[in-house]
Short mmCIF file of C-alpha atoms and ligand atoms in Angstrom, two decimals:
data_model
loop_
_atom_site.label_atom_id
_atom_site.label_comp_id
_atom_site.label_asym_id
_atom_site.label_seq_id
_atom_site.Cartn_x
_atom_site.Cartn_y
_atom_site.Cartn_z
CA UNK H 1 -121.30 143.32 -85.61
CA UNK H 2 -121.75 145.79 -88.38
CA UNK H 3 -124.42 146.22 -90.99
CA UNK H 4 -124.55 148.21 -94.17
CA UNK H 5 -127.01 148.84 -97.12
CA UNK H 6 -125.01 150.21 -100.12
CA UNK H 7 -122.06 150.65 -97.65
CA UNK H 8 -124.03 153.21 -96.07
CA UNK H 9 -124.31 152.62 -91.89
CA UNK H 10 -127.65 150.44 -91.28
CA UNK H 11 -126.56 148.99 -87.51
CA UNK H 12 -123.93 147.75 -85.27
CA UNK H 13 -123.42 146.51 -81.89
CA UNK H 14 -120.73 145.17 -79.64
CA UNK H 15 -120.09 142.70 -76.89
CA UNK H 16 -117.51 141.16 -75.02
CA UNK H 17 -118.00 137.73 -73.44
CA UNK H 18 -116.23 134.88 -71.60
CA UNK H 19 -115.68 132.19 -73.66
CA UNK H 20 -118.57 130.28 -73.30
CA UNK H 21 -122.03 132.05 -74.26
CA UNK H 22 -120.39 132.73 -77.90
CA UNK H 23 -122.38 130.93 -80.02
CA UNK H 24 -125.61 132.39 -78.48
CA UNK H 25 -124.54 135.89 -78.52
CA UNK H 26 -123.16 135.89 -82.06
CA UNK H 27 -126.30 134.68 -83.58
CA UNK H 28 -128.23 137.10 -81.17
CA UNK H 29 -125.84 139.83 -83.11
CA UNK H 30 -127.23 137.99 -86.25
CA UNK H 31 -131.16 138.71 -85.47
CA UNK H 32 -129.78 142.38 -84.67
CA UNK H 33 -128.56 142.97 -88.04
CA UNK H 34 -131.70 141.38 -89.82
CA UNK H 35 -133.86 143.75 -87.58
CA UNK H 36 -132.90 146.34 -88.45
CA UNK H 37 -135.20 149.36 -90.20
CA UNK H 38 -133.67 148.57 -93.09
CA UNK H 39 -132.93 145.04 -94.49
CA UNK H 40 -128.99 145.15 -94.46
CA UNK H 41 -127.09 143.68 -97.83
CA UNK H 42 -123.87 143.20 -95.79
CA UNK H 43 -123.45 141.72 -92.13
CA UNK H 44 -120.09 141.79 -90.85
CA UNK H 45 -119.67 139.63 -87.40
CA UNK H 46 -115.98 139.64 -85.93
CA UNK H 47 -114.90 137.55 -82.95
CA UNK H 48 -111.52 138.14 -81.59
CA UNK H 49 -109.40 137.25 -77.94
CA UNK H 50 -109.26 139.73 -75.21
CA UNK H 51 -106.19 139.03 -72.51
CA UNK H 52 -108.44 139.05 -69.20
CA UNK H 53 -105.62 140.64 -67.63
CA UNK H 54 -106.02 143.65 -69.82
CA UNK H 55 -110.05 144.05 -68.45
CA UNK H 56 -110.50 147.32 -66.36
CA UNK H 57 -114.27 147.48 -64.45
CA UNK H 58 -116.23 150.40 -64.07
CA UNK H 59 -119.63 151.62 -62.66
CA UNK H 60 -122.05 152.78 -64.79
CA UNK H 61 -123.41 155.92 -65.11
CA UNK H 62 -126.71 157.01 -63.34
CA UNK H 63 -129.40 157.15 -65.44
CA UNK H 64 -132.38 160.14 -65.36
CA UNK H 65 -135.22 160.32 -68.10
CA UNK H 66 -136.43 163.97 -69.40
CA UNK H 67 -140.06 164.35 -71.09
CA UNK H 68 -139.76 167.49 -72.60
CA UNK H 69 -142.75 168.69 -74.37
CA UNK H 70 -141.57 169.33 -77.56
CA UNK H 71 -138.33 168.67 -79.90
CA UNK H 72 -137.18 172.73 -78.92
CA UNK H 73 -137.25 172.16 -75.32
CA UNK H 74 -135.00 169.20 -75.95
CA UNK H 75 -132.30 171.21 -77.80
CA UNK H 76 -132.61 173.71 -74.80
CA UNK H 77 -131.92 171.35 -71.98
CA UNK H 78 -129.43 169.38 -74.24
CA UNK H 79 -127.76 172.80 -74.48
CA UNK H 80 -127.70 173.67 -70.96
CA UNK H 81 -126.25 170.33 -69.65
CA UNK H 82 -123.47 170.43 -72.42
CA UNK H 83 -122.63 174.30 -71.48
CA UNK H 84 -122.82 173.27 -67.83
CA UNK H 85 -120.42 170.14 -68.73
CA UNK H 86 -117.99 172.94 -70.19
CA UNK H 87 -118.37 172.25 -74.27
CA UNK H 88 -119.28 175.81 -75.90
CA UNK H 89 -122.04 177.08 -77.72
CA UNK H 90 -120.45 177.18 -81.06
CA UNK H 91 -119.67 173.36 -80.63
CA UNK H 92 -122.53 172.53 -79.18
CA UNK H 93 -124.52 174.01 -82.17
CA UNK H 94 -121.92 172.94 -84.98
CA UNK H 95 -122.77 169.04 -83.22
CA UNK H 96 -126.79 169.04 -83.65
CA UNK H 97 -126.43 170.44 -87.14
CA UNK H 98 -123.69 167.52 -87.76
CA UNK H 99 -126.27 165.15 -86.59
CA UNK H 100 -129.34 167.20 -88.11
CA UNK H 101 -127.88 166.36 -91.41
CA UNK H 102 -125.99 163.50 -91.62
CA UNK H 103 -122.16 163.69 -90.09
CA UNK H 104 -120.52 161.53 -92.89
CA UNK H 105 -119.23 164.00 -95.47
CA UNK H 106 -121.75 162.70 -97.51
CA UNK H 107 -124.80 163.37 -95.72
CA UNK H 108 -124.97 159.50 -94.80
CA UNK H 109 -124.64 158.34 -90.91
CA UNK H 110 -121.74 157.15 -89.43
CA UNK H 111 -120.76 154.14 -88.04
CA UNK H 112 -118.82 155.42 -85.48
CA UNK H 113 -118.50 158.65 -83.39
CA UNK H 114 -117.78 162.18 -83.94
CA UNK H 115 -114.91 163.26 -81.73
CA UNK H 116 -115.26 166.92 -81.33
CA UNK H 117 -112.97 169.95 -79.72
CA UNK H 118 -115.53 171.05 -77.27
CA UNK H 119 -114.15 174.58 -77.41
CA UNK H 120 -113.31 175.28 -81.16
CA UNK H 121 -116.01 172.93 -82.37
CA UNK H 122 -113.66 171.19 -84.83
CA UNK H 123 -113.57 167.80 -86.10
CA UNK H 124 -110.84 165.67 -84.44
CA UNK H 125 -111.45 162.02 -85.88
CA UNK H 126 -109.10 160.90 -87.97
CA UNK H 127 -111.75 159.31 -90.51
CA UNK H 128 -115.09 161.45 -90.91
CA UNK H 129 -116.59 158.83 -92.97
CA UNK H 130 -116.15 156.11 -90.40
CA UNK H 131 -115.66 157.71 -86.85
CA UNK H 132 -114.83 156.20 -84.19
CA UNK H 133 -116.13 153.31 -82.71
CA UNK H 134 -116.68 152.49 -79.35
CA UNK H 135 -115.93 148.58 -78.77
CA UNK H 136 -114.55 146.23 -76.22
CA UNK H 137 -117.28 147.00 -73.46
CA UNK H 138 -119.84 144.66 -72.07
CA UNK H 139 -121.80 143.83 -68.17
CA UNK H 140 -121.26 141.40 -66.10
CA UNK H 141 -124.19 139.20 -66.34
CA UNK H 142 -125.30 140.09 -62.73
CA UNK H 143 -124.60 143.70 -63.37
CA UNK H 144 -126.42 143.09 -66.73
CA UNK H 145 -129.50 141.94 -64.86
CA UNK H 146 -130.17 144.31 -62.36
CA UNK H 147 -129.79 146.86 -64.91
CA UNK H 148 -132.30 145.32 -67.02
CA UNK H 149 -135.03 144.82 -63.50
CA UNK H 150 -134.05 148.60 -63.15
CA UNK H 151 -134.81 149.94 -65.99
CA UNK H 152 -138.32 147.73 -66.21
CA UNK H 153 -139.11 148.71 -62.46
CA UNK H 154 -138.67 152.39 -63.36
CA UNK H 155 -140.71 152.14 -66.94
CA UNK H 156 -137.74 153.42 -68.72
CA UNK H 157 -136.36 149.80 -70.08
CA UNK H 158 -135.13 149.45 -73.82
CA UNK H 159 -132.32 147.42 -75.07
CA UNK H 160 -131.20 150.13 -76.58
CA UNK H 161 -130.57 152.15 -73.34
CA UNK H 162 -128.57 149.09 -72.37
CA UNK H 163 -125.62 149.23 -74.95
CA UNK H 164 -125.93 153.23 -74.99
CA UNK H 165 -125.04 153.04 -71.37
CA UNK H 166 -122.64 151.13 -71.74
CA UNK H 167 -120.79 153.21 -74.34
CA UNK H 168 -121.30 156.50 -72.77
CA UNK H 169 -119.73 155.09 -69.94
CA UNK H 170 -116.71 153.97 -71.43
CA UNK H 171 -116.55 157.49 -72.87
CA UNK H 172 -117.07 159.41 -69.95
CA UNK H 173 -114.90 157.55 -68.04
CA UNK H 174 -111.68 158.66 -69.73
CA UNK H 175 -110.68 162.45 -68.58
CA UNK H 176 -110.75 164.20 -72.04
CA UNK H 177 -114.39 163.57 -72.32
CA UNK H 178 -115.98 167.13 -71.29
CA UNK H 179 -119.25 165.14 -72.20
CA UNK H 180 -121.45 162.95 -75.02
CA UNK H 181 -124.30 163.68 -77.43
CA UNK H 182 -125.89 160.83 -79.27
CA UNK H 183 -129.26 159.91 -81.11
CA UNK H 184 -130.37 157.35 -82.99
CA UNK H 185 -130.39 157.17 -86.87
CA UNK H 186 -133.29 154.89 -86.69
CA UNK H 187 -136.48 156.70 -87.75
CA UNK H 188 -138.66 155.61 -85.13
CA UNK H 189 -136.49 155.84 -82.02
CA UNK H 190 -136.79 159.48 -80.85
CA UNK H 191 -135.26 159.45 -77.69
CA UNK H 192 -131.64 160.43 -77.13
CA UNK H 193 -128.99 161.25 -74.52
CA UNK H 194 -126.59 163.73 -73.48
CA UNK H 195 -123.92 162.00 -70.76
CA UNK H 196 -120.79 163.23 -68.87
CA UNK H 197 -119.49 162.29 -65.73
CA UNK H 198 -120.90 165.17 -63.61
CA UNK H 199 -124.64 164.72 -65.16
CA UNK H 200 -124.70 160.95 -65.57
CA UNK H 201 -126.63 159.41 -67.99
CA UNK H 202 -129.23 161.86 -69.13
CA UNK H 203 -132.08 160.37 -71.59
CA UNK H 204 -134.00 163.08 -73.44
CA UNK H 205 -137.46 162.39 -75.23
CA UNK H 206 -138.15 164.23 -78.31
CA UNK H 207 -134.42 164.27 -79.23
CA UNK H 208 -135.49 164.42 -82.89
CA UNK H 209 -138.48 164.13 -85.13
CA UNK H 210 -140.02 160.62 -85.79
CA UNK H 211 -139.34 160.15 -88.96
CA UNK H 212 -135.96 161.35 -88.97
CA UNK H 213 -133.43 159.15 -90.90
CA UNK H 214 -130.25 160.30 -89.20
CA UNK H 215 -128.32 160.16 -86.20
CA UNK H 216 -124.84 159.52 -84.27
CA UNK H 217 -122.68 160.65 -81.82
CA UNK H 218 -120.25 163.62 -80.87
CA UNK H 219 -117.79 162.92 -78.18
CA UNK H 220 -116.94 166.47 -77.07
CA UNK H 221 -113.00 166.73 -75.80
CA UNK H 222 -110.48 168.83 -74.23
CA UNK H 223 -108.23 169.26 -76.70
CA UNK H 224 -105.66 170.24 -74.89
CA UNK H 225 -105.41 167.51 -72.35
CA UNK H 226 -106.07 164.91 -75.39
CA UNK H 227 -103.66 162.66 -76.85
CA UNK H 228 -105.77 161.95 -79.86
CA UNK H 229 -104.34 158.10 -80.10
CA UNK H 230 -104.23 156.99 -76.97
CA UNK H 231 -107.52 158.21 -76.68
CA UNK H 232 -108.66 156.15 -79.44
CA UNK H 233 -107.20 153.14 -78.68
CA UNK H 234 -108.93 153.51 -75.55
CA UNK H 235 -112.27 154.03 -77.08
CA UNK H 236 -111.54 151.27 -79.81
CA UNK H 237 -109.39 148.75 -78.27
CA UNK H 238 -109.23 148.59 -74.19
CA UNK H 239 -112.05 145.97 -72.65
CA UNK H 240 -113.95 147.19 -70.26
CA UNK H 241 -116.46 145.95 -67.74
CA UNK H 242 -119.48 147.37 -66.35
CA UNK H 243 -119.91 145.22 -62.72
CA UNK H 244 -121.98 147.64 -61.24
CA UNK H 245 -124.30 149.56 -61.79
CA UNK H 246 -125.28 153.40 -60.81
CA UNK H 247 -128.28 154.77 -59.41
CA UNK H 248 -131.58 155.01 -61.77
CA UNK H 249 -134.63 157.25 -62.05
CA UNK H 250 -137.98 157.05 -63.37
CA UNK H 251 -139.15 159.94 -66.29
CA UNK H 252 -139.01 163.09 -64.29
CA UNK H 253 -142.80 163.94 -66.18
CA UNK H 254 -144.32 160.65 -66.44
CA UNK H 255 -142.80 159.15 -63.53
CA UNK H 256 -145.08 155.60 -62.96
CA UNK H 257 -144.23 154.12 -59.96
CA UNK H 258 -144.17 150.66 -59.49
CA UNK H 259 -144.96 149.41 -56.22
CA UNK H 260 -142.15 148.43 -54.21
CA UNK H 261 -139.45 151.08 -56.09
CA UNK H 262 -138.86 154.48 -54.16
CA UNK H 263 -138.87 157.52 -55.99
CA UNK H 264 -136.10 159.35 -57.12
CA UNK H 265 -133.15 160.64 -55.04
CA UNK H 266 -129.93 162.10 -55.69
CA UNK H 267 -127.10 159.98 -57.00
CA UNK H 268 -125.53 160.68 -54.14
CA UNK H 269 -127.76 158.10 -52.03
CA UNK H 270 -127.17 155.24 -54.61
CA UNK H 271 -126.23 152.41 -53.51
CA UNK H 272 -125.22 149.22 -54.89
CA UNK H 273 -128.29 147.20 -55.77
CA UNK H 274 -131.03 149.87 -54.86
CA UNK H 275 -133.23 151.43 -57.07
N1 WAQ R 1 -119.18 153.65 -81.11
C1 WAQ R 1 -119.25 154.89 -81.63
N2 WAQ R 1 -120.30 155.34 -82.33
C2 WAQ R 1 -121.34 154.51 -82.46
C3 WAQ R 1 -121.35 153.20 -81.94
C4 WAQ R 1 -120.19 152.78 -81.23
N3 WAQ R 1 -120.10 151.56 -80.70
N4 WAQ R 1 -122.53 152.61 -82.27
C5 WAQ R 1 -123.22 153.53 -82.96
N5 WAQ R 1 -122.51 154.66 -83.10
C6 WAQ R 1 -122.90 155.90 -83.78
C7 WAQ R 1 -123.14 155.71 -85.26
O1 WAQ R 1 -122.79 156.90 -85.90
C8 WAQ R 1 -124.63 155.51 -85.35
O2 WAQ R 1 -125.13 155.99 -86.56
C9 WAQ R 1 -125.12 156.37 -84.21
O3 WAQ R 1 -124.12 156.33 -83.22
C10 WAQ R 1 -126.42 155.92 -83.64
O4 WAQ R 1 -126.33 154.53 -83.36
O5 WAQ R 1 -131.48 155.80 -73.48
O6 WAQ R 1 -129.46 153.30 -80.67
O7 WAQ R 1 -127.17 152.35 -82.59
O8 WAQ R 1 -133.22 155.52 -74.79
O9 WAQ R 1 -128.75 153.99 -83.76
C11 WAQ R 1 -129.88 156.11 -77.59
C12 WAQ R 1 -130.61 155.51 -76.45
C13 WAQ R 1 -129.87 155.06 -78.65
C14 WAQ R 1 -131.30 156.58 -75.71
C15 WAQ R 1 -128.77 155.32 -79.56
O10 WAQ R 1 -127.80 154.52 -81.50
C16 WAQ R 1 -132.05 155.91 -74.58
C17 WAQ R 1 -128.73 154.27 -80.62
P1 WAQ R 1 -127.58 153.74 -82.86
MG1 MG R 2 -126.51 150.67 -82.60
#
């Protein structure tokens, strides 16, 4: 589903289904669009087959909350998991003022992603008006579930962590993703996320002002090991399931523990099914 005011972005979401839930999950798509922040003037629902022989499955990423105290510290400890995922400071910088501003050429959001030469810092996508759009990723309902009970046992639950997850997984899972940046363009949703395979799924409070009217993504590569289309047709075009699902964490400041869920340990000690 995408939604647009004046062409410009408004929302968008994707699923990917067997056969028969469709008619619930399109018009749940539906009520997406119309909630938006912004009453959309143009809803765009597509529906096409998948071969279920083409469907890879995954695990997704753990998933670890950061309170920082301020929109600064958030920058900083962006920064230092980026630098420590191996993107460099000049892209890292060149990304948040992308996003700061508005990463369409003009100054609108995207409705796709940023794909960004974590070394140089240049822009790699061939369309910098649309970007690239992750699609053709969905959970198991199970998997979908216990992420959900997760997410709720550890206070951290939003349905919007549940698609972000889903897409920075996807991402991260292909090799020339050094790592992900991403925050919302809606104005009241604050929190954001850097992800990468070494760091997981990191959520970061305070990402950007309340307020703030823009947002999107940066999908920081290694150019050199990139094939630029078969990456994308990865991104855009290969289905992908999440059937299970990776360790999670409460927020490392306001951590409220809920009886019967043990604190936090490394990923290391997930196992299937435990949180
Ligand atoms: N593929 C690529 N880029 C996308 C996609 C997609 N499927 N969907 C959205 N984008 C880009 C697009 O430029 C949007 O403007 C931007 O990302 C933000 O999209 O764990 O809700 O849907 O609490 O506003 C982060 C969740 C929420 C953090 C991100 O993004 C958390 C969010 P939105
Ligand atoms: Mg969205």
């Amino acid at each position: 589903m995408r939604a647009s005011i004046n062409k410009a972005h408004v929302s968008g979401a994707e699923r990917l289904v067997d056969g028969w839930p469709l008619d619930r999950v399109l018009a749940e798509l539906i009520c997406r669009a119309l909630s938006s922040h912004v009453m959309p003037d143009e809803i765009c629902v597509t529906a096409d087959p998948v071969d279920p022989a083409s469907i890879s499955y995954t695990k997704s990423l753990d998933v670890r909350t950061i309170d920082p105290s301020s929109h600064k510290e958030a920058y900083k400890i962006s920064t230092k998991i980026l630098r420590s995922s191996g993107v460099s400071a000049i892209a890292i910088e060149r990304a948040f003022r992308l996003l700061l501003s508005g990463p369409s050429p003009d100054g609108n959001n995207m409705r796709g992603a940023i794909i960004m030469n974590a070394l140089t810092g240049d822009r790699i996508e061939p369309d910098m008006r649309r970007g690239v759009r992750v699609s053709r990723i969905d959970y198991t309902g199970d998997a979908r579930a216990l992420l959900e009970r997760g997410l709720k046992g550890h206070g951290v639950y939003h349905e919007r962590v549940i698609d972000a997850l889903a897409i920075a997984t996807k991402v991260s899972d292909r090799d020339e993703t050094l790592a992900e940046l991403c925050w919302s363009d809606n104005p009241r949703y604050t929190t954001g996320y850097v992800a990468s395979t070494a760091s997981g799924y990191v959520r970061i409070m305070h990402m950007k002002e309340n307020g703030a009217l823009k947002g999107g993504r940066v999908f920081f590569v290694d150019y050199k090991s990139a094939s630029i289309d078969q990456y994308i047709d990865y991104l855009e075009r290969q289905p992908v399931i999440i059937d299970e699902i990776g360790h999670i964490c409460g927020s490392e400041n306001i951590r409220r523990r809920v009886k019967g869920i043990e604190a936090c340990t490394p990923s290391t000690d997930a196992q299937k099914g435990r949180f």
